[in-house]
mmCIF file of C-alpha atoms and ligand atoms in Angstrom:
data_model
loop_
_atom_site.group_PDB
_atom_site.id
_atom_site.type_symbol
_atom_site.label_atom_id
_atom_site.label_comp_id
_atom_site.label_asym_id
_atom_site.label_seq_id
_atom_site.Cartn_x
_atom_site.Cartn_y
_atom_site.Cartn_z
ATOM 1 C CA MET A 1 0.000 0.000 0.000
ATOM 2 C CA LYS A 2 1.323 3.471 -0.889
ATOM 3 C CA LYS A 3 2.439 5.523 2.077
ATOM 4 C CA PHE A 4 1.841 9.286 2.136
ATOM 5 C CA ALA A 5 3.777 11.955 4.043
ATOM 6 C CA ARG A 6 1.216 14.116 5.870
ATOM 7 C CA ILE A 7 1.684 17.190 8.021
ATOM 8 C CA ILE A 8 0.242 16.502 11.496
ATOM 9 C CA GLY A 9 1.699 19.451 13.403
ATOM 10 C CA THR A 10 2.944 22.969 12.712
ATOM 11 C CA GLY A 11 4.789 25.504 14.837
ATOM 12 C CA SER A 12 6.591 28.796 14.436
ATOM 13 C CA TYR A 13 8.591 31.310 16.385
ATOM 14 C CA LEU A 14 9.596 34.934 15.864
ATOM 15 C CA PRO A 15 12.149 36.861 17.922
ATOM 16 C CA SER A 16 10.554 39.626 19.982
ATOM 17 C CA LYS A 17 12.462 42.616 18.530
ATOM 18 C CA VAL A 18 10.347 44.399 15.888
ATOM 19 C CA VAL A 19 12.151 46.562 13.299
ATOM 20 C CA THR A 20 9.721 48.750 11.363
ATOM 21 C CA ASN A 21 10.282 50.526 8.065
ATOM 22 C CA PHE A 22 10.337 53.751 10.090
ATOM 23 C CA ASP A 23 13.230 52.351 12.133
ATOM 24 C CA LEU A 24 15.150 51.669 8.892
ATOM 25 C CA GLU A 25 14.460 55.225 7.675
ATOM 26 C CA LYS A 26 16.743 56.390 10.499
ATOM 27 C CA THR A 27 19.825 54.572 9.199
ATOM 28 C CA LEU A 28 19.194 54.104 5.449
ATOM 29 C CA ASN A 29 18.259 56.372 2.548
ATOM 30 C CA THR A 30 14.823 54.762 2.264
ATOM 31 C CA SER A 31 11.210 55.342 3.262
ATOM 32 C CA ASP A 32 8.224 53.439 4.579
ATOM 33 C CA ASP A 33 6.353 54.425 1.390
ATOM 34 C CA TRP A 34 9.041 52.956 -0.896
ATOM 35 C CA ILE A 35 9.438 49.712 1.068
ATOM 36 C CA THR A 36 5.680 49.186 1.370
ATOM 37 C CA ALA A 37 4.988 49.901 -2.300
ATOM 38 C CA ARG A 38 7.946 47.938 -3.743
ATOM 39 C CA THR A 39 7.920 44.921 -1.370
ATOM 40 C CA GLY A 40 4.771 44.808 0.812
ATOM 41 C CA ILE A 41 6.916 44.678 3.971
ATOM 42 C CA LYS A 42 5.972 46.921 6.921
ATOM 43 C CA GLU A 43 8.036 45.358 9.708
ATOM 44 C CA ARG A 44 10.263 42.377 10.447
ATOM 45 C CA ARG A 45 11.698 40.550 13.474
ATOM 46 C CA ILE A 46 15.410 40.549 14.205
ATOM 47 C CA VAL A 47 17.292 38.556 16.851
ATOM 48 C CA THR A 48 19.246 40.287 19.565
ATOM 49 C CA ASP A 49 21.080 37.375 21.154
ATOM 50 C CA GLN A 50 19.306 34.255 19.869
ATOM 51 C CA SER A 51 20.822 31.649 17.566
ATOM 52 C CA THR A 52 19.288 29.815 14.613
ATOM 53 C CA CYS A 53 19.011 26.760 16.903
ATOM 54 C CA ASP A 54 17.210 28.790 19.606
ATOM 55 C CA LEU A 55 14.527 29.823 17.091
ATOM 56 C CA ALA A 56 14.291 26.286 15.675
ATOM 57 C CA LEU A 57 13.794 24.821 19.143
ATOM 58 C CA GLU A 58 10.805 27.047 19.945
ATOM 59 C CA ALA A 59 9.099 26.333 16.599
ATOM 60 C CA SER A 60 9.794 22.587 16.910
ATOM 61 C CA LEU A 61 8.301 22.311 20.411
ATOM 62 C CA LYS A 62 5.083 23.912 19.145
ATOM 63 C CA ALA A 63 4.899 21.589 16.117
ATOM 64 C CA LEU A 64 5.519 18.523 18.314
ATOM 65 C CA SER A 65 2.856 19.671 20.758
ATOM 66 C CA MET A 66 0.277 20.064 17.966
ATOM 67 C CA ALA A 67 1.254 16.641 16.612
ATOM 68 C CA LYS A 68 0.915 15.189 20.143
ATOM 69 C CA LEU A 69 4.335 13.574 19.805
ATOM 70 C CA LYS A 70 7.379 13.565 22.053
ATOM 71 C CA PRO A 71 10.902 14.238 20.728
ATOM 72 C CA GLN A 72 11.641 10.512 21.256
ATOM 73 C CA ASP A 73 8.885 9.661 18.739
ATOM 74 C CA ILE A 74 10.783 11.470 15.936
ATOM 75 C CA ASP A 75 12.783 9.241 13.556
ATOM 76 C CA LEU A 76 14.634 12.001 11.699
ATOM 77 C CA ILE A 77 15.226 15.766 11.940
ATOM 78 C CA ILE A 78 15.878 17.800 8.781
ATOM 79 C CA LEU A 79 16.629 21.482 9.293
ATOM 80 C CA SER A 80 16.888 23.909 6.390
ATOM 81 C CA THR A 81 18.994 26.986 7.023
ATOM 82 C CA THR A 82 21.271 29.416 5.222
ATOM 83 C CA THR A 83 22.537 30.711 8.538
ATOM 84 C CA PRO A 84 23.757 27.710 10.561
ATOM 85 C CA ASP A 85 25.156 28.495 13.997
ATOM 86 C CA LYS A 86 28.430 26.704 13.231
ATOM 87 C CA ILE A 87 30.211 25.276 10.202
ATOM 88 C CA PHE A 88 29.782 21.993 12.067
ATOM 89 C CA PRO A 89 28.028 20.242 13.647
ATOM 90 C CA ALA A 90 24.811 20.719 11.710
ATOM 91 C CA THR A 91 22.317 22.971 13.477
ATOM 92 C CA ALA A 92 19.940 19.988 13.243
ATOM 93 C CA THR A 93 22.177 17.942 15.562
ATOM 94 C CA MET A 94 22.269 20.774 18.112
ATOM 95 C CA LEU A 95 18.466 20.884 17.883
ATOM 96 C CA GLN A 96 18.309 17.098 18.369
ATOM 97 C CA ASP A 97 20.321 17.417 21.585
ATOM 98 C CA ARG A 98 18.270 20.295 22.963
ATOM 99 C CA LEU A 99 15.006 18.497 22.176
ATOM 100 C CA GLY A 100 16.253 15.326 23.847
ATOM 101 C CA ALA A 101 15.675 13.312 20.675
ATOM 102 C CA SER A 102 17.952 10.459 19.637
ATOM 103 C CA CYS A 103 17.286 10.203 15.891
ATOM 104 C CA PRO A 104 19.608 11.137 12.989
ATOM 105 C CA ALA A 105 19.622 14.832 12.145
ATOM 106 C CA PHE A 106 21.047 16.842 9.264
ATOM 107 C CA ASP A 107 20.887 20.283 7.637
ATOM 108 C CA ILE A 108 19.828 21.189 4.118
ATOM 109 C CA GLN A 109 20.891 24.434 2.451
ATOM 110 C CA ALA A 110 18.848 25.768 -0.454
ATOM 111 C CA VAL A 111 18.395 29.324 0.834
ATOM 112 C CA CYS A 112 14.803 30.550 0.360
ATOM 113 C CA ALA A 113 13.818 27.238 -1.273
ATOM 114 C CA GLY A 114 15.268 25.358 1.723
ATOM 115 C CA PHE A 115 11.978 24.352 3.306
ATOM 116 C CA VAL A 116 10.658 22.907 0.025
ATOM 117 C CA PHE A 117 13.930 20.964 -0.409
ATOM 118 C CA ALA A 118 13.780 19.693 3.202
ATOM 119 C CA LEU A 119 10.129 18.645 2.967
ATOM 120 C CA THR A 120 10.742 16.882 -0.347
ATOM 121 C CA THR A 121 13.663 14.984 1.209
ATOM 122 C CA ALA A 122 11.579 14.029 4.254
ATOM 123 C CA GLN A 123 8.781 12.847 1.955
ATOM 124 C CA GLN A 124 11.132 10.239 0.415
ATOM 125 C CA TYR A 125 12.003 8.748 3.833
ATOM 126 C CA ILE A 126 8.319 8.379 4.704
ATOM 127 C CA GLU A 127 7.196 7.028 1.341
ATOM 128 C CA ASN A 128 9.936 4.369 1.291
ATOM 129 C CA GLY A 129 9.083 3.310 4.846
ATOM 130 C CA SER A 130 12.393 4.205 6.498
ATOM 131 C CA ALA A 131 10.867 6.804 8.841
ATOM 132 C CA LYS A 132 7.419 7.188 10.420
ATOM 133 C CA ASN A 133 7.650 10.676 11.962
ATOM 134 C CA ILE A 134 9.996 13.430 10.756
ATOM 135 C CA LEU A 135 10.559 16.910 12.151
ATOM 136 C CA VAL A 136 11.197 19.365 9.292
ATOM 137 C CA VAL A 137 12.361 22.844 10.286
ATOM 138 C CA GLY A 138 13.205 26.098 8.502
ATOM 139 C CA SER A 139 15.160 28.439 10.761
ATOM 140 C CA GLU A 140 17.107 31.565 9.894
ATOM 141 C CA THR A 141 19.012 34.454 11.418
ATOM 142 C CA MET A 142 19.398 36.277 8.099
ATOM 143 C CA SER A 143 20.205 39.496 9.976
ATOM 144 C CA LYS A 144 23.710 38.064 10.560
ATOM 145 C CA ILE A 145 24.501 38.066 6.816
ATOM 146 C CA VAL A 146 22.753 41.311 5.846
ATOM 147 C CA ASP A 147 24.849 44.345 4.915
ATOM 148 C CA TRP A 148 22.953 46.870 7.032
ATOM 149 C CA SER A 149 24.265 49.724 4.881
ATOM 150 C CA ASP A 150 22.799 48.225 1.644
ATOM 151 C CA ARG A 151 19.260 49.575 1.293
ATOM 152 C CA SER A 152 18.355 47.114 -1.478
ATOM 153 C CA THR A 153 18.722 44.061 0.798
ATOM 154 C CA ALA A 154 18.604 45.372 4.395
ATOM 155 C CA ILE A 155 14.913 46.200 4.011
ATOM 156 C CA LEU A 156 14.018 42.661 2.916
ATOM 157 C CA PHE A 157 15.561 39.982 5.099
ATOM 158 C CA ALA A 158 14.551 38.937 8.607
ATOM 159 C CA ASP A 159 14.754 36.228 11.266
ATOM 160 C CA GLY A 160 12.359 33.495 12.354
ATOM 161 C CA ALA A 161 11.613 29.787 12.350
ATOM 162 C CA GLY A 162 8.848 27.418 11.339
ATOM 163 C CA ALA A 163 8.512 23.676 11.756
ATOM 164 C CA VAL A 164 6.237 20.812 10.746
ATOM 165 C CA VAL A 165 5.905 17.221 11.868
ATOM 166 C CA LEU A 166 5.501 14.954 8.870
ATOM 167 C CA SER A 167 3.975 11.556 9.579
ATOM 168 C CA THR A 168 3.049 8.407 7.680
ATOM 169 C CA ASP A 169 -0.562 8.324 6.455
ATOM 170 C CA ASN A 170 -2.288 5.611 4.448
ATOM 171 C CA THR A 171 -4.693 7.871 2.566
ATOM 172 C CA THR A 172 -3.323 11.329 1.772
ATOM 173 C CA GLY A 173 -0.596 13.919 2.245
ATOM 174 C CA ILE A 174 2.064 15.196 -0.172
ATOM 175 C CA LYS A 175 0.858 14.484 -3.710
ATOM 176 C CA HIS A 176 3.541 16.157 -5.794
ATOM 177 C CA SER A 177 6.948 17.678 -5.220
ATOM 178 C CA LYS A 178 9.637 18.998 -7.509
ATOM 179 C CA ILE A 179 12.958 20.677 -6.774
ATOM 180 C CA CYS A 180 15.214 22.441 -9.305
ATOM 181 C CA SER A 181 18.594 24.212 -9.303
ATOM 182 C CA ASP A 182 20.572 26.329 -11.740
ATOM 183 C CA GLY A 183 23.963 27.282 -10.313
ATOM 184 C CA SER A 184 24.844 29.483 -13.268
ATOM 185 C CA TYR A 185 22.965 32.313 -11.523
ATOM 186 C CA LEU A 186 25.403 32.539 -8.595
ATOM 187 C CA SER A 187 26.197 36.208 -9.226
ATOM 188 C CA SER A 188 22.495 37.185 -9.146
ATOM 189 C CA LEU A 189 22.046 36.257 -5.514
ATOM 190 C CA HIS A 190 24.881 35.075 -3.286
ATOM 191 C CA VAL A 191 26.972 35.784 -0.200
ATOM 192 C CA ASN A 192 30.337 37.376 -1.000
ATOM 193 C CA ASN A 193 32.525 35.424 1.414
ATOM 194 C CA ASN A 194 35.904 34.126 0.317
ATOM 195 C CA GLY A 195 36.247 30.796 2.062
ATOM 196 C CA ILE A 196 34.974 29.428 5.324
ATOM 197 C CA ASN A 197 36.626 31.851 7.741
ATOM 198 C CA GLU A 198 34.668 34.828 6.463
ATOM 199 C CA LEU A 199 30.928 35.370 6.910
ATOM 200 C CA GLY A 200 30.251 37.797 4.040
ATOM 201 C CA THR A 201 26.981 39.568 3.235
ATOM 202 C CA ILE A 202 24.069 39.074 0.831
ATOM 203 C CA GLN A 203 24.622 40.474 -2.670
ATOM 204 C CA MET A 204 21.569 40.655 -4.924
ATOM 205 C CA GLU A 205 20.702 41.892 -8.397
ATOM 206 C CA GLY A 206 17.131 42.537 -7.284
ATOM 207 C CA ASN A 207 15.605 43.249 -10.666
ATOM 208 C CA GLU A 208 16.965 40.109 -12.291
ATOM 209 C CA VAL A 209 15.992 37.956 -9.317
ATOM 210 C CA PHE A 210 12.498 39.416 -9.452
ATOM 211 C CA LYS A 211 11.921 38.509 -13.116
ATOM 212 C CA ILE A 212 13.400 35.023 -12.814
ATOM 213 C CA ALA A 213 11.431 34.337 -9.633
ATOM 214 C CA VAL A 214 8.128 35.194 -11.313
ATOM 215 C CA ASN A 215 8.853 33.084 -14.397
ATOM 216 C CA ARG A 216 10.315 30.028 -12.667
ATOM 217 C CA LEU A 217 7.681 29.922 -9.927
ATOM 218 C CA SER A 218 4.688 30.389 -12.214
ATOM 219 C CA ASP A 219 6.007 27.805 -14.723
ATOM 220 C CA LEU A 220 6.579 25.316 -11.908
ATOM 221 C CA ALA A 221 3.159 25.993 -10.362
ATOM 222 C CA GLU A 222 1.490 25.392 -13.733
ATOM 223 C CA GLU A 223 3.500 22.189 -14.281
ATOM 224 C CA THR A 224 2.620 20.971 -10.763
ATOM 225 C CA LEU A 225 -1.100 21.573 -11.265
ATOM 226 C CA LYS A 226 -0.989 19.868 -14.675
ATOM 227 C CA ASP A 227 0.858 16.815 -13.272
ATOM 228 C CA CYS A 228 -1.846 16.536 -10.590
ATOM 229 C CA ASN A 229 -4.681 16.957 -13.143
ATOM 230 C CA MET A 230 -5.762 20.092 -11.301
ATOM 231 C CA THR A 231 -6.281 23.764 -12.003
ATOM 232 C CA SER A 232 -5.745 26.647 -9.605
ATOM 233 C CA GLU A 233 -9.473 26.386 -8.809
ATOM 234 C CA ASP A 234 -8.668 23.133 -6.982
ATOM 235 C CA LEU A 235 -6.285 24.904 -4.602
ATOM 236 C CA THR A 236 -7.610 25.937 -1.203
ATOM 237 C CA TRP A 237 -4.493 27.997 -0.430
ATOM 238 C CA MET A 238 -1.153 28.865 -1.941
ATOM 239 C CA VAL A 239 1.469 29.260 0.809
ATOM 240 C CA PRO A 240 4.358 30.904 -1.055
ATOM 241 C CA HIS A 241 7.835 31.891 0.043
ATOM 242 C CA GLN A 242 7.450 35.477 1.266
ATOM 243 C CA ALA A 243 10.009 37.532 -0.678
ATOM 244 C CA ASN A 244 8.073 40.363 -2.315
ATOM 245 C CA ILE A 245 4.310 40.955 -2.550
ATOM 246 C CA ARG A 246 4.718 41.891 -6.213
ATOM 247 C CA ILE A 247 6.313 38.483 -6.951
ATOM 248 C CA ILE A 248 3.467 36.720 -5.119
ATOM 249 C CA ASN A 249 0.859 38.828 -6.974
ATOM 250 C CA ALA A 250 2.463 38.151 -10.359
ATOM 251 C CA VAL A 251 2.650 34.374 -9.794
ATOM 252 C CA ALA A 252 -0.952 34.244 -8.547
ATOM 253 C CA LYS A 253 -2.089 36.234 -11.592
ATOM 254 C CA LYS A 254 -0.214 33.954 -14.011
ATOM 255 C CA ILE A 255 -1.823 30.817 -12.569
ATOM 256 C CA LYS A 256 -5.222 32.580 -12.257
ATOM 257 C CA LEU A 257 -5.395 32.289 -8.484
ATOM 258 C CA PRO A 258 -7.250 35.060 -6.630
ATOM 259 C CA MET A 259 -5.127 36.766 -3.964
ATOM 260 C CA ASP A 260 -7.697 35.876 -1.290
ATOM 261 C CA LYS A 261 -6.465 32.275 -1.674
ATOM 262 C CA VAL A 262 -2.880 33.223 -0.806
ATOM 263 C CA ILE A 263 -1.471 33.204 2.741
ATOM 264 C CA GLN A 264 0.561 36.404 3.134
ATOM 265 C CA THR A 265 2.751 37.191 6.117
ATOM 266 C CA LEU A 266 5.250 39.395 4.320
ATOM 267 C CA ASP A 267 3.988 42.628 5.871
ATOM 268 C CA LYS A 268 4.896 41.476 9.387
ATOM 269 C CA HIS A 269 7.639 38.874 8.776
ATOM 270 C CA GLY A 270 9.717 40.214 5.844
ATOM 271 C CA ASN A 271 11.775 37.596 3.986
ATOM 272 C CA THR A 272 12.808 34.923 6.481
ATOM 273 C CA SER A 273 14.297 32.673 3.763
ATOM 274 C CA ALA A 274 13.831 28.956 4.630
ATOM 275 C CA ALA A 275 11.506 29.851 7.510
ATOM 276 C CA SER A 276 8.953 31.837 5.526
ATOM 277 C CA ILE A 277 6.740 29.000 4.233
ATOM 278 C CA PRO A 278 6.403 27.125 7.552
ATOM 279 C CA LEU A 279 5.864 30.463 9.350
ATOM 280 C CA ALA A 280 3.027 31.364 6.954
ATOM 281 C CA LEU A 281 1.618 27.818 7.131
ATOM 282 C CA ASP A 282 1.542 27.861 10.925
ATOM 283 C CA GLU A 283 -0.162 31.242 10.955
ATOM 284 C CA GLY A 284 -2.852 29.989 8.547
ATOM 285 C CA VAL A 285 -3.369 26.786 10.564
ATOM 286 C CA ARG A 286 -3.563 28.496 13.950
ATOM 287 C CA ASP A 287 -5.921 31.288 12.849
ATOM 288 C CA GLY A 288 -8.277 28.704 11.319
ATOM 289 C CA ARG A 289 -7.884 29.552 7.635
ATOM 290 C CA ILE A 290 -6.116 26.264 6.816
ATOM 291 C CA ASN A 291 -8.028 23.112 7.742
ATOM 292 C CA LYS A 292 -7.666 19.338 7.377
ATOM 293 C CA GLY A 293 -8.449 18.260 3.812
ATOM 294 C CA ASP A 294 -7.392 21.579 2.250
ATOM 295 C CA THR A 295 -5.269 21.433 -0.906
ATOM 296 C CA LEU A 296 -2.132 23.545 -0.449
ATOM 297 C CA LEU A 297 0.595 24.657 -2.846
ATOM 298 C CA PHE A 298 3.989 25.627 -1.421
ATOM 299 C CA GLU A 299 6.526 27.281 -3.711
ATOM 300 C CA GLY A 300 9.785 29.151 -3.275
ATOM 301 C CA ILE A 301 12.979 30.264 -4.987
ATOM 302 C CA GLY A 302 16.293 31.255 -3.484
ATOM 303 C CA GLY A 303 19.889 32.208 -4.039
ATOM 304 C CA GLY A 304 21.872 31.394 -7.056
ATOM 305 C CA PHE A 305 19.210 29.645 -7.871
ATOM 306 C CA SER A 306 17.268 26.801 -6.294
ATOM 307 C CA TRP A 307 13.495 26.555 -6.481
ATOM 308 C CA GLY A 308 10.718 24.071 -5.927
ATOM 309 C CA SER A 309 7.066 23.362 -5.247
ATOM 310 C CA ILE A 310 4.963 20.954 -3.207
ATOM 311 C CA LEU A 311 1.274 20.189 -3.622
ATOM 312 C CA LEU A 312 -0.357 18.431 -0.699
ATOM 313 C CA GLU A 313 -3.584 17.642 1.059
ATOM 314 C CA TYR A 314 -3.274 19.078 4.552
HETATM 315 O O1 LIG B 401 14.031 35.451 -1.432
HETATM 316 C C1 LIG B 401 14.338 35.253 -2.758
HETATM 317 C C2 LIG B 401 15.198 36.228 -3.353
HETATM 318 N N1 LIG B 401 14.913 37.621 -3.316
HETATM 319 C C3 LIG B 401 13.896 38.190 -4.000
HETATM 320 O O2 LIG B 401 12.999 37.553 -4.470
HETATM 321 C C4 LIG B 401 13.947 39.673 -4.194
HETATM 322 C C5 LIG B 401 13.621 40.029 -5.616
HETATM 323 N N2 LIG B 401 13.729 41.448 -5.920
HETATM 324 C C6 LIG B 401 12.997 42.402 -5.319
HETATM 325 O O3 LIG B 401 12.210 42.136 -4.431
HETATM 326 C C7 LIG B 401 13.101 43.816 -5.839
HETATM 327 O O4 LIG B 401 13.904 43.822 -6.995
HETATM 328 C C8 LIG B 401 13.683 44.842 -4.821
HETATM 329 C C9 LIG B 401 12.656 45.060 -3.716
HETATM 330 C C10 LIG B 401 14.968 44.319 -4.214
HETATM 331 C C11 LIG B 401 13.937 46.155 -5.478
HETATM 332 O O5 LIG B 401 12.743 46.642 -6.070
HETATM 333 P P1 LIG B 401 12.732 47.158 -7.579
HETATM 334 O O6 LIG B 401 11.388 47.641 -7.831
HETATM 335 O O7 LIG B 401 13.249 46.033 -8.427
HETATM 336 O O8 LIG B 401 13.714 48.366 -7.512
HETATM 337 P P2 LIG B 401 15.022 48.635 -8.386
HETATM 338 O O9 LIG B 401 16.129 47.743 -7.907
HETATM 339 O O10 LIG B 401 14.666 48.607 -9.830
HETATM 340 O O11 LIG B 401 15.365 50.092 -7.976
HETATM 341 C C12 LIG B 401 14.515 51.188 -8.326
HETATM 342 C C13 LIG B 401 15.042 52.426 -7.656
HETATM 343 C C14 LIG B 401 16.552 52.626 -7.830
HETATM 344 O O12 LIG B 401 16.797 54.010 -7.928
HETATM 345 P P3 LIG B 401 17.048 54.690 -9.364
HETATM 346 O O13 LIG B 401 18.245 53.990 -9.931
HETATM 347 O O14 LIG B 401 15.797 54.451 -10.149
HETATM 348 O O15 LIG B 401 17.276 56.117 -9.011
HETATM 349 C C15 LIG B 401 17.126 52.116 -6.543
HETATM 350 O O16 LIG B 401 18.369 52.701 -6.230
HETATM 351 O O17 LIG B 401 14.836 52.331 -6.244
HETATM 352 C C16 LIG B 401 16.078 52.537 -5.568
HETATM 353 N N3 LIG B 401 16.041 51.775 -4.349
HETATM 354 C C17 LIG B 401 15.516 52.226 -3.196
HETATM 355 N N4 LIG B 401 14.931 53.392 -2.889
HETATM 356 C C18 LIG B 401 14.495 53.555 -1.628
HETATM 357 C C19 LIG B 401 16.498 50.503 -4.149
HETATM 358 N N5 LIG B 401 16.295 50.149 -2.873
HETATM 359 C C20 LIG B 401 15.683 51.192 -2.265
HETATM 360 C C21 LIG B 401 15.210 51.428 -0.961
HETATM 361 N N6 LIG B 401 14.616 52.602 -0.691
HETATM 362 N N7 LIG B 401 15.296 50.501 0.020
#
């Protein structure tokens, strides 16, 4: 009998420090009007002294609680992050220790597409029967790799974490997933470090990234719907990576999805990279918009480039 990977718990966590567009006006040549109009972001959360693992732990505990599982019930932890706390060990293994779990744990790095890559990887372990319950986390402290004097990126990126518990189900769950990469776009969106002893900062050709994001994400969404014999009318919600409201609008328009079927958290969260999809998902679940049986589409694209989509029954 086919096994499905189904989300049975969600959780998220945001650091308490709020940085508004008005706060950024004080240090950058920018304005609330420009940021709101060009990105949809009004405020974001930034860590003061918390690590990527600290954020991941809080989100994971909430997801485990919703799933009614203990850390010992988890067979595998996959954590997607662009901002690991150390070069090694993986942030996932530090999370495993702090949770008191004893399962294998590893990190995945696909920047803003990281959560889609992690969920797709977890799906394989469940479908082939080698894991029953998997904790999948997206956690980021992007503020550590932002050049706070660069107005084109400092206004976008933010910190946060989201997590899901994926469990084996005999009837439904993830129906379609696809991940893609094209490393020839390194210069469009990358971190400018030279080797492992240097942290570096985010460098982005915003305009180019914008156009490619719209095209790649809408093509992939159309392909996903076609492969599933669906149209956008069959979607209950799209839960996209939260990078820019104009990218989300353009993708929704291309696939003929009304914006009232899109979960948006960009205004309050900014771009939290691998954390943005599980953060938006958790918000939609906890405020009652997303319910069991809903058909959801996740999609995201990130640095240099990696992108992907997942269609699932929640
Ligand atoms: O997470 C996945 C990866 N990232 C993305 O998906 C981001 C994709 N790109 C974007 O979201 C947008 O390209 C940005 C928000 C980064 C920039 O918006 P844009 O509409 O593409 O602006 P632009 O780069 O074409 O710049 C337009 C003008 C420029 O001034 P001039 O040359 O026309 O005088 C910029 O210097 O806006 C200026 N500008 C700003 N002005 C005020 C750029 N950043 C700012 C700013 N405040 N923060």
